[in-house]
Amino acid sequence: MARMSDLESVFCRTPVWRVFARRFVVPRVLPDAGLGPDVLEIGCGSGAMAAEVLRARPAIERYVATDVDPSMVGLARRQLARFGDRAEAQVVDAAGLPFDDASFDTVCSWLMLHHAIEWERVLADVVRVLRPGGRLVGYDLADSARSRLVHRLTRSEVRMIDPDELRAELVRLGLADVSVEPLGIAGAFAFSATR
């Protein structure tokens, strides 16, 4: 799996990113989404989104934040330490999740699928680890000239996602209640589906 560029990595460690996550992303992506007690996040970066989700959803019993980059997982561990046994961070490649089938109620993907060059493979593994009735929730950037330019400038290895392609893939994987909708923030879109 591709990693974030150095510039993206630095940005997701900033207070600006944490405030953005708290004020804009979490309320729009998780307004009423029912998250079960066992949550997996793929591509957690610095753990900023994980911390905001845990803060906003105290009913979550176990939140496993994963990322392919060991330095980001180290940051996430520090970020999540205040949540005690409710949270952990692990070095994991989302294209090969080391978890048992049907082991999570919810899988979250916050602005990372476009970094997973083979995002279809990642989604197939996400479906495998979701329990029946479990939810996939997240958001990402739509494929556009602007998003391609930004990633070219930051030298990120990405494969941008057309929202219609994502919707079709979620349906092909047998998920129900598929929703892929614009967020109204910098060309981002929210998505959710039920296994």
JSON list of C-alpha atoms in Angstrom, two decimals:
[
{"chain": "A", "resi": 1, "resn": "MET", "atom": "CA", "xyz": [0.00, 0.00, 0.00]},
{"chain": "A", "resi": 2, "resn": "ALA", "atom": "CA", "xyz": [1.16, 3.52, -0.71]},
{"chain": "A", "resi": 3, "resn": "ARG", "atom": "CA", "xyz": [1.98, 5.89, 2.11]},
{"chain": "A", "resi": 4, "resn": "MET", "atom": "CA", "xyz": [1.14, 9.54, 2.56]},
{"chain": "A", "resi": 5, "resn": "SER", "atom": "CA", "xyz": [3.65, 12.04, 1.27]},
{"chain": "A", "resi": 6, "resn": "ASP", "atom": "CA", "xyz": [5.86, 13.78, 3.82]},
{"chain": "A", "resi": 7, "resn": "LEU", "atom": "CA", "xyz": [3.82, 16.97, 3.44]},
{"chain": "A", "resi": 8, "resn": "GLU", "atom": "CA", "xyz": [0.52, 15.14, 4.07]},
{"chain": "A", "resi": 9, "resn": "SER", "atom": "CA", "xyz": [2.08, 13.34, 7.02]},
{"chain": "A", "resi": 10, "resn": "VAL", "atom": "CA", "xyz": [3.15, 16.64, 8.60]},
{"chain": "A", "resi": 11, "resn": "PHE", "atom": "CA", "xyz": [-0.26, 18.25, 7.98]},
{"chain": "A", "resi": 12, "resn": "CYS", "atom": "CA", "xyz": [-2.23, 15.45, 9.64]},
{"chain": "A", "resi": 13, "resn": "ARG", "atom": "CA", "xyz": [-0.20, 15.99, 12.83]},
{"chain": "A", "resi": 14, "resn": "THR", "atom": "CA", "xyz": [-1.23, 19.63, 13.19]},
{"chain": "A", "resi": 15, "resn": "PRO", "atom": "CA", "xyz": [-3.81, 21.19, 15.50]},
{"chain": "A", "resi": 16, "resn": "VAL", "atom": "CA", "xyz": [-5.49, 22.58, 12.36]},
{"chain": "A", "resi": 17, "resn": "TRP", "atom": "CA", "xyz": [-6.24, 19.02, 11.18]},
{"chain": "A", "resi": 18, "resn": "ARG", "atom": "CA", "xyz": [-7.59, 18.01, 14.61]},
{"chain": "A", "resi": 19, "resn": "VAL", "atom": "CA", "xyz": [-9.91, 21.04, 14.72]},
{"chain": "A", "resi": 20, "resn": "PHE", "atom": "CA", "xyz": [-11.04, 20.35, 11.14]},
{"chain": "A", "resi": 21, "resn": "ALA", "atom": "CA", "xyz": [-11.79, 16.73, 12.09]},
{"chain": "A", "resi": 22, "resn": "ARG", "atom": "CA", "xyz": [-13.73, 17.73, 15.19]},
{"chain": "A", "resi": 23, "resn": "ARG", "atom": "CA", "xyz": [-15.76, 20.58, 13.75]},
{"chain": "A", "resi": 24, "resn": "PHE", "atom": "CA", "xyz": [-16.40, 19.56, 10.17]},
{"chain": "A", "resi": 25, "resn": "VAL", "atom": "CA", "xyz": [-15.69, 15.93, 9.41]},
{"chain": "A", "resi": 26, "resn": "VAL", "atom": "CA", "xyz": [-17.06, 13.96, 12.37]},
{"chain": "A", "resi": 27, "resn": "PRO", "atom": "CA", "xyz": [-20.40, 15.83, 12.48]},
{"chain": "A", "resi": 28, "resn": "ARG", "atom": "CA", "xyz": [-20.95, 15.41, 8.73]},
{"chain": "A", "resi": 29, "resn": "VAL", "atom": "CA", "xyz": [-19.75, 11.83, 8.34]},
{"chain": "A", "resi": 30, "resn": "LEU", "atom": "CA", "xyz": [-21.15, 10.44, 11.59]},
{"chain": "A", "resi": 31, "resn": "PRO", "atom": "CA", "xyz": [-24.30, 12.46, 12.23]},
{"chain": "A", "resi": 32, "resn": "ASP", "atom": "CA", "xyz": [-26.44, 9.45, 13.13]},
{"chain": "A", "resi": 33, "resn": "ALA", "atom": "CA", "xyz": [-24.32, 6.55, 11.91]},
{"chain": "A", "resi": 34, "resn": "GLY", "atom": "CA", "xyz": [-24.78, 3.66, 14.27]},
{"chain": "A", "resi": 35, "resn": "LEU", "atom": "CA", "xyz": [-21.31, 2.51, 15.23]},
{"chain": "A", "resi": 36, "resn": "GLY", "atom": "CA", "xyz": [-21.13, -0.78, 17.02]},
{"chain": "A", "resi": 37, "resn": "PRO", "atom": "CA", "xyz": [-18.95, -1.38, 20.06]},
{"chain": "A", "resi": 38, "resn": "ASP", "atom": "CA", "xyz": [-16.03, -2.87, 18.05]},
{"chain": "A", "resi": 39, "resn": "VAL", "atom": "CA", "xyz": [-14.58, -0.44, 15.49]},
{"chain": "A", "resi": 40, "resn": "LEU", "atom": "CA", "xyz": [-11.67, -0.82, 13.06]},
{"chain": "A", "resi": 41, "resn": "GLU", "atom": "CA", "xyz": [-10.12, 2.18, 11.34]},
{"chain": "A", "resi": 42, "resn": "ILE", "atom": "CA", "xyz": [-7.97, 1.57, 8.28]},
{"chain": "A", "resi": 43, "resn": "GLY", "atom": "CA", "xyz": [-5.29, 4.14, 7.48]},
{"chain": "A", "resi": 44, "resn": "CYS", "atom": "CA", "xyz": [-5.44, 6.04, 10.78]},
{"chain": "A", "resi": 45, "resn": "GLY", "atom": "CA", "xyz": [-2.50, 8.34, 10.14]},
{"chain": "A", "resi": 46, "resn": "SER", "atom": "CA", "xyz": [-1.72, 10.30, 13.31]},
{"chain": "A", "resi": 47, "resn": "GLY", "atom": "CA", "xyz": [-4.87, 9.08, 15.09]},
{"chain": "A", "resi": 48, "resn": "ALA", "atom": "CA", "xyz": [-6.61, 12.47, 14.98]},
{"chain": "A", "resi": 49, "resn": "MET", "atom": "CA", "xyz": [-9.85, 11.09, 13.52]},
{"chain": "A", "resi": 50, "resn": "ALA", "atom": "CA", "xyz": [-9.78, 8.10, 15.88]},
{"chain": "A", "resi": 51, "resn": "ALA", "atom": "CA", "xyz": [-9.51, 10.43, 18.87]},
{"chain": "A", "resi": 52, "resn": "GLU", "atom": "CA", "xyz": [-12.39, 12.56, 17.61]},
{"chain": "A", "resi": 53, "resn": "VAL", "atom": "CA", "xyz": [-14.62, 9.55, 16.97]},
{"chain": "A", "resi": 54, "resn": "LEU", "atom": "CA", "xyz": [-13.85, 8.10, 20.41]},
{"chain": "A", "resi": 55, "resn": "ARG", "atom": "CA", "xyz": [-14.56, 11.46, 22.03]},
{"chain": "A", "resi": 56, "resn": "ALA", "atom": "CA", "xyz": [-17.84, 11.84, 20.13]},
{"chain": "A", "resi": 57, "resn": "ARG", "atom": "CA", "xyz": [-18.99, 8.23, 20.62]},
{"chain": "A", "resi": 58, "resn": "PRO", "atom": "CA", "xyz": [-18.37, 7.12, 24.23]},
{"chain": "A", "resi": 59, "resn": "ALA", "atom": "CA", "xyz": [-20.31, 3.87, 23.64]},
{"chain": "A", "resi": 60, "resn": "ILE", "atom": "CA", "xyz": [-17.45, 2.50, 21.53]},
{"chain": "A", "resi": 61, "resn": "GLU", "atom": "CA", "xyz": [-15.81, -0.24, 23.58]},
{"chain": "A", "resi": 62, "resn": "ARG", "atom": "CA", "xyz": [-12.87, -1.10, 21.31]},
{"chain": "A", "resi": 63, "resn": "TYR", "atom": "CA", "xyz": [-11.35, 1.04, 18.57]},
{"chain": "A", "resi": 64, "resn": "VAL", "atom": "CA", "xyz": [-8.48, -0.51, 16.61]},
{"chain": "A", "resi": 65, "resn": "ALA", "atom": "CA", "xyz": [-6.66, 2.17, 14.59]},
{"chain": "A", "resi": 66, "resn": "THR", "atom": "CA", "xyz": [-4.37, 0.80, 11.87]},
{"chain": "A", "resi": 67, "resn": "ASP", "atom": "CA", "xyz": [-1.87, 2.25, 9.44]},
{"chain": "A", "resi": 68, "resn": "VAL", "atom": "CA", "xyz": [0.88, 0.87, 7.22]},
{"chain": "A", "resi": 69, "resn": "ASP", "atom": "CA", "xyz": [3.38, 3.53, 8.40]},
{"chain": "A", "resi": 70, "resn": "PRO", "atom": "CA", "xyz": [5.05, 2.65, 11.74]},
{"chain": "A", "resi": 71, "resn": "SER", "atom": "CA", "xyz": [5.85, 6.31, 12.52]},
{"chain": "A", "resi": 72, "resn": "MET", "atom": "CA", "xyz": [2.19, 7.27, 12.11]},
{"chain": "A", "resi": 73, "resn": "VAL", "atom": "CA", "xyz": [1.13, 4.36, 14.31]},
{"chain": "A", "resi": 74, "resn": "GLY", "atom": "CA", "xyz": [3.52, 5.65, 16.97]},
{"chain": "A", "resi": 75, "resn": "LEU", "atom": "CA", "xyz": [1.82, 9.05, 16.81]},
{"chain": "A", "resi": 76, "resn": "ALA", "atom": "CA", "xyz": [-1.61, 7.42, 16.91]},
{"chain": "A", "resi": 77, "resn": "ARG", "atom": "CA", "xyz": [-0.64, 5.42, 20.00]},
{"chain": "A", "resi": 78, "resn": "ARG", "atom": "CA", "xyz": [0.30, 8.63, 21.81]},
{"chain": "A", "resi": 79, "resn": "GLN", "atom": "CA", "xyz": [-2.87, 10.35, 20.60]},
{"chain": "A", "resi": 80, "resn": "LEU", "atom": "CA", "xyz": [-5.07, 7.46, 21.77]},
{"chain": "A", "resi": 81, "resn": "ALA", "atom": "CA", "xyz": [-3.37, 6.76, 25.11]},
{"chain": "A", "resi": 82, "resn": "ARG", "atom": "CA", "xyz": [-5.91, 8.92, 26.94]},
{"chain": "A", "resi": 83, "resn": "PHE", "atom": "CA", "xyz": [-8.66, 6.49, 25.94]},
{"chain": "A", "resi": 84, "resn": "GLY", "atom": "CA", "xyz": [-7.04, 3.60, 27.82]},
{"chain": "A", "resi": 85, "resn": "ASP", "atom": "CA", "xyz": [-8.27, 0.12, 26.95]},
{"chain": "A", "resi": 86, "resn": "ARG", "atom": "CA", "xyz": [-10.87, 1.49, 24.52]},
{"chain": "A", "resi": 87, "resn": "ALA", "atom": "CA", "xyz": [-8.25, 2.19, 21.86]},
{"chain": "A", "resi": 88, "resn": "GLU", "atom": "CA", "xyz": [-5.16, 0.65, 20.32]},
{"chain": "A", "resi": 89, "resn": "ALA", "atom": "CA", "xyz": [-3.04, 1.34, 17.26]},
{"chain": "A", "resi": 90, "resn": "GLN", "atom": "CA", "xyz": [-1.37, -1.32, 15.10]},
{"chain": "A", "resi": 91, "resn": "VAL", "atom": "CA", "xyz": [0.88, -1.41, 12.05]},
{"chain": "A", "resi": 92, "resn": "VAL", "atom": "CA", "xyz": [-1.35, -3.06, 9.45]},
{"chain": "A", "resi": 93, "resn": "ASP", "atom": "CA", "xyz": [-1.61, -2.94, 5.66]},
{"chain": "A", "resi": 94, "resn": "ALA", "atom": "CA", "xyz": [-5.29, -2.42, 4.82]},
{"chain": "A", "resi": 95, "resn": "ALA", "atom": "CA", "xyz": [-4.85, -4.59, 1.73]},
{"chain": "A", "resi": 96, "resn": "GLY", "atom": "CA", "xyz": [-4.32, -7.64, 3.96]},
{"chain": "A", "resi": 97, "resn": "LEU", "atom": "CA", "xyz": [-6.12, -7.22, 7.27]},
{"chain": "A", "resi": 98, "resn": "PRO", "atom": "CA", "xyz": [-4.84, -9.69, 9.91]},
{"chain": "A", "resi": 99, "resn": "PHE", "atom": "CA", "xyz": [-8.21, -9.98, 11.65]},
{"chain": "A", "resi": 100, "resn": "ASP", "atom": "CA", "xyz": [-10.67, -12.85, 11.76]},
{"chain": "A", "resi": 101, "resn": "ASP", "atom": "CA", "xyz": [-13.73, -12.89, 9.56]},
{"chain": "A", "resi": 102, "resn": "ALA", "atom": "CA", "xyz": [-16.71, -11.02, 11.02]},
{"chain": "A", "resi": 103, "resn": "SER", "atom": "CA", "xyz": [-14.71, -9.46, 13.87]},
{"chain": "A", "resi": 104, "resn": "PHE", "atom": "CA", "xyz": [-15.85, -5.79, 13.76]},
{"chain": "A", "resi": 105, "resn": "ASP", "atom": "CA", "xyz": [-19.20, -4.01, 13.94]},
{"chain": "A", "resi": 106, "resn": "THR", "atom": "CA", "xyz": [-17.88, -0.98, 12.07]},
{"chain": "A", "resi": 107, "resn": "VAL", "atom": "CA", "xyz": [-14.96, -0.24, 9.76]},
{"chain": "A", "resi": 108, "resn": "CYS", "atom": "CA", "xyz": [-13.98, 3.41, 9.23]},
{"chain": "A", "resi": 109, "resn": "SER", "atom": "CA", "xyz": [-11.91, 4.86, 6.42]},
{"chain": "A", "resi": 110, "resn": "TRP", "atom": "CA", "xyz": [-11.10, 8.53, 6.81]},
{"chain": "A", "resi": 111, "resn": "LEU", "atom": "CA", "xyz": [-9.55, 10.05, 3.68]},
{"chain": "A", "resi": 112, "resn": "MET", "atom": "CA", "xyz": [-7.32, 7.04, 2.97]},
{"chain": "A", "resi": 113, "resn": "LEU", "atom": "CA", "xyz": [-8.82, 4.88, 0.22]},
{"chain": "A", "resi": 114, "resn": "HIS", "atom": "CA", "xyz": [-7.22, 6.97, -2.52]},
{"chain": "A", "resi": 115, "resn": "HIS", "atom": "CA", "xyz": [-3.84, 6.09, -0.97]},
{"chain": "A", "resi": 116, "resn": "ALA", "atom": "CA", "xyz": [-4.67, 2.39, -1.31]},
{"chain": "A", "resi": 117, "resn": "ILE", "atom": "CA", "xyz": [-3.84, 1.99, -4.96]},
{"chain": "A", "resi": 118, "resn": "GLU", "atom": "CA", "xyz": [-5.83, -1.27, -5.02]},
{"chain": "A", "resi": 119, "resn": "TRP", "atom": "CA", "xyz": [-8.78, 0.15, -3.08]},
{"chain": "A", "resi": 120, "resn": "GLU", "atom": "CA", "xyz": [-11.10, -2.56, -4.42]},
{"chain": "A", "resi": 121, "resn": "ARG", "atom": "CA", "xyz": [-8.92, -5.18, -2.70]},
{"chain": "A", "resi": 122, "resn": "VAL", "atom": "CA", "xyz": [-9.02, -3.15, 0.52]},
{"chain": "A", "resi": 123, "resn": "LEU", "atom": "CA", "xyz": [-12.82, -2.96, 0.40]},
{"chain": "A", "resi": 124, "resn": "ALA", "atom": "CA", "xyz": [-13.12, -6.71, -0.19]},
{"chain": "A", "resi": 125, "resn": "ASP", "atom": "CA", "xyz": [-11.08, -7.35, 2.96]},
{"chain": "A", "resi": 126, "resn": "VAL", "atom": "CA", "xyz": [-13.14, -4.78, 4.87]},
{"chain": "A", "resi": 127, "resn": "VAL", "atom": "CA", "xyz": [-16.30, -6.70, 3.96]},
{"chain": "A", "resi": 128, "resn": "ARG", "atom": "CA", "xyz": [-14.64, -9.92, 5.19]},
{"chain": "A", "resi": 129, "resn": "VAL", "atom": "CA", "xyz": [-13.92, -8.50, 8.67]},
{"chain": "A", "resi": 130, "resn": "LEU", "atom": "CA", "xyz": [-17.34, -6.85, 9.07]},
{"chain": "A", "resi": 131, "resn": "ARG", "atom": "CA", "xyz": [-19.95, -8.74, 11.07]},
{"chain": "A", "resi": 132, "resn": "PRO", "atom": "CA", "xyz": [-23.33, -9.35, 9.41]},
{"chain": "A", "resi": 133, "resn": "GLY", "atom": "CA", "xyz": [-25.22, -6.09, 9.83]},
{"chain": "A", "resi": 134, "resn": "GLY", "atom": "CA", "xyz": [-21.93, -4.24, 10.33]},
{"chain": "A", "resi": 135, "resn": "ARG", "atom": "CA", "xyz": [-21.30, -0.82, 8.78]},
{"chain": "A", "resi": 136, "resn": "LEU", "atom": "CA", "xyz": [-18.59, 0.65, 6.61]},
{"chain": "A", "resi": 137, "resn": "VAL", "atom": "CA", "xyz": [-18.40, 4.44, 7.06]},
{"chain": "A", "resi": 138, "resn": "GLY", "atom": "CA", "xyz": [-15.97, 7.03, 5.83]},
{"chain": "A", "resi": 139, "resn": "TYR", "atom": "CA", "xyz": [-15.11, 9.81, 3.48]},
{"chain": "A", "resi": 140, "resn": "ASP", "atom": "CA", "xyz": [-12.59, 10.43, 0.72]},
{"chain": "A", "resi": 141, "resn": "LEU", "atom": "CA", "xyz": [-11.70, 12.82, -2.07]},
{"chain": "A", "resi": 142, "resn": "ALA", "atom": "CA", "xyz": [-13.41, 12.55, -5.42]},
{"chain": "A", "resi": 143, "resn": "ASP", "atom": "CA", "xyz": [-11.32, 12.17, -8.53]},
{"chain": "A", "resi": 144, "resn": "SER", "atom": "CA", "xyz": [-11.02, 15.66, -10.00]},
{"chain": "A", "resi": 145, "resn": "ALA", "atom": "CA", "xyz": [-8.45, 17.87, -11.68]},
{"chain": "A", "resi": 146, "resn": "ARG", "atom": "CA", "xyz": [-7.97, 19.71, -8.36]},
{"chain": "A", "resi": 147, "resn": "SER", "atom": "CA", "xyz": [-7.41, 16.58, -6.25]},
{"chain": "A", "resi": 148, "resn": "ARG", "atom": "CA", "xyz": [-5.02, 15.14, -8.85]},
{"chain": "A", "resi": 149, "resn": "LEU", "atom": "CA", "xyz": [-3.07, 18.42, -8.91]},
{"chain": "A", "resi": 150, "resn": "VAL", "atom": "CA", "xyz": [-2.82, 18.60, -5.12]},
{"chain": "A", "resi": 151, "resn": "HIS", "atom": "CA", "xyz": [-1.50, 15.05, -4.95]},
{"chain": "A", "resi": 152, "resn": "ARG", "atom": "CA", "xyz": [0.94, 15.69, -7.79]},
{"chain": "A", "resi": 153, "resn": "LEU", "atom": "CA", "xyz": [2.27, 18.75, -5.93]},
{"chain": "A", "resi": 154, "resn": "THR", "atom": "CA", "xyz": [2.62, 16.79, -2.67]},
{"chain": "A", "resi": 155, "resn": "ARG", "atom": "CA", "xyz": [4.20, 13.87, -4.57]},
{"chain": "A", "resi": 156, "resn": "SER", "atom": "CA", "xyz": [1.69, 11.41, -3.21]},
{"chain": "A", "resi": 157, "resn": "GLU", "atom": "CA", "xyz": [1.22, 8.02, -4.78]},
{"chain": "A", "resi": 158, "resn": "VAL", "atom": "CA", "xyz": [-2.55, 7.79, -5.16]},
{"chain": "A", "resi": 159, "resn": "ARG", "atom": "CA", "xyz": [-5.35, 6.43, -7.27]},
{"chain": "A", "resi": 160, "resn": "MET", "atom": "CA", "xyz": [-8.22, 8.86, -6.99]},
{"chain": "A", "resi": 161, "resn": "ILE", "atom": "CA", "xyz": [-11.73, 7.44, -6.73]},
{"chain": "A", "resi": 162, "resn": "ASP", "atom": "CA", "xyz": [-14.76, 8.35, -8.77]},
{"chain": "A", "resi": 163, "resn": "PRO", "atom": "CA", "xyz": [-17.76, 8.27, -6.37]},
{"chain": "A", "resi": 164, "resn": "ASP", "atom": "CA", "xyz": [-19.83, 6.33, -8.92]},
{"chain": "A", "resi": 165, "resn": "GLU", "atom": "CA", "xyz": [-17.09, 3.68, -9.15]},
{"chain": "A", "resi": 166, "resn": "LEU", "atom": "CA", "xyz": [-17.00, 3.40, -5.37]},
{"chain": "A", "resi": 167, "resn": "ARG", "atom": "CA", "xyz": [-20.80, 3.02, -5.23]},
{"chain": "A", "resi": 168, "resn": "ALA", "atom": "CA", "xyz": [-20.69, 0.30, -7.90]},
{"chain": "A", "resi": 169, "resn": "GLU", "atom": "CA", "xyz": [-17.92, -1.57, -6.08]},
{"chain": "A", "resi": 170, "resn": "LEU", "atom": "CA", "xyz": [-19.79, -1.50, -2.76]},
{"chain": "A", "resi": 171, "resn": "VAL", "atom": "CA", "xyz": [-22.86, -2.91, -4.49]},
{"chain": "A", "resi": 172, "resn": "ARG", "atom": "CA", "xyz": [-20.75, -5.54, -6.30]},
{"chain": "A", "resi": 173, "resn": "LEU", "atom": "CA", "xyz": [-19.37, -6.64, -2.92]},
{"chain": "A", "resi": 174, "resn": "GLY", "atom": "CA", "xyz": [-22.93, -7.37, -1.79]},
{"chain": "A", "resi": 175, "resn": "LEU", "atom": "CA", "xyz": [-23.31, -4.48, 0.63]},
{"chain": "A", "resi": 176, "resn": "ALA", "atom": "CA", "xyz": [-26.72, -2.93, 1.30]},
{"chain": "A", "resi": 177, "resn": "ASP", "atom": "CA", "xyz": [-27.89, 0.60, 2.13]},
{"chain": "A", "resi": 178, "resn": "VAL", "atom": "CA", "xyz": [-25.06, 1.98, 0.00]},
{"chain": "A", "resi": 179, "resn": "SER", "atom": "CA", "xyz": [-24.71, 5.76, 0.19]},
{"chain": "A", "resi": 180, "resn": "VAL", "atom": "CA", "xyz": [-22.06, 7.88, -1.53]},
{"chain": "A", "resi": 181, "resn": "GLU", "atom": "CA", "xyz": [-22.82, 11.59, -1.15]},
{"chain": "A", "resi": 182, "resn": "PRO", "atom": "CA", "xyz": [-20.91, 14.89, -1.51]},
{"chain": "A", "resi": 183, "resn": "LEU", "atom": "CA", "xyz": [-19.75, 16.40, 1.77]},
{"chain": "A", "resi": 184, "resn": "GLY", "atom": "CA", "xyz": [-19.52, 19.94, 0.47]},
{"chain": "A", "resi": 185, "resn": "ILE", "atom": "CA", "xyz": [-15.91, 20.21, 1.65]},
{"chain": "A", "resi": 186, "resn": "ALA", "atom": "CA", "xyz": [-13.13, 20.47, -0.96]},
{"chain": "A", "resi": 187, "resn": "GLY", "atom": "CA", "xyz": [-14.67, 17.89, -3.27]},
{"chain": "A", "resi": 188, "resn": "ALA", "atom": "CA", "xyz": [-14.88, 15.23, -0.56]},
{"chain": "A", "resi": 189, "resn": "PHE", "atom": "CA", "xyz": [-17.66, 12.66, -0.36]},
{"chain": "A", "resi": 190, "resn": "ALA", "atom": "CA", "xyz": [-19.02, 10.56, 2.49]},
{"chain": "A", "resi": 191, "resn": "PHE", "atom": "CA", "xyz": [-19.84, 6.89, 2.05]},
{"chain": "A", "resi": 192, "resn": "SER", "atom": "CA", "xyz": [-21.51, 4.20, 4.07]},
{"chain": "A", "resi": 193, "resn": "ALA", "atom": "CA", "xyz": [-22.85, 0.68, 3.52]},
{"chain": "A", "resi": 194, "resn": "THR", "atom": "CA", "xyz": [-24.10, -2.27, 5.53]},
{"chain": "A", "resi": 195, "resn": "ARG", "atom": "CA", "xyz": [-22.97, -5.88, 5.27]}
]
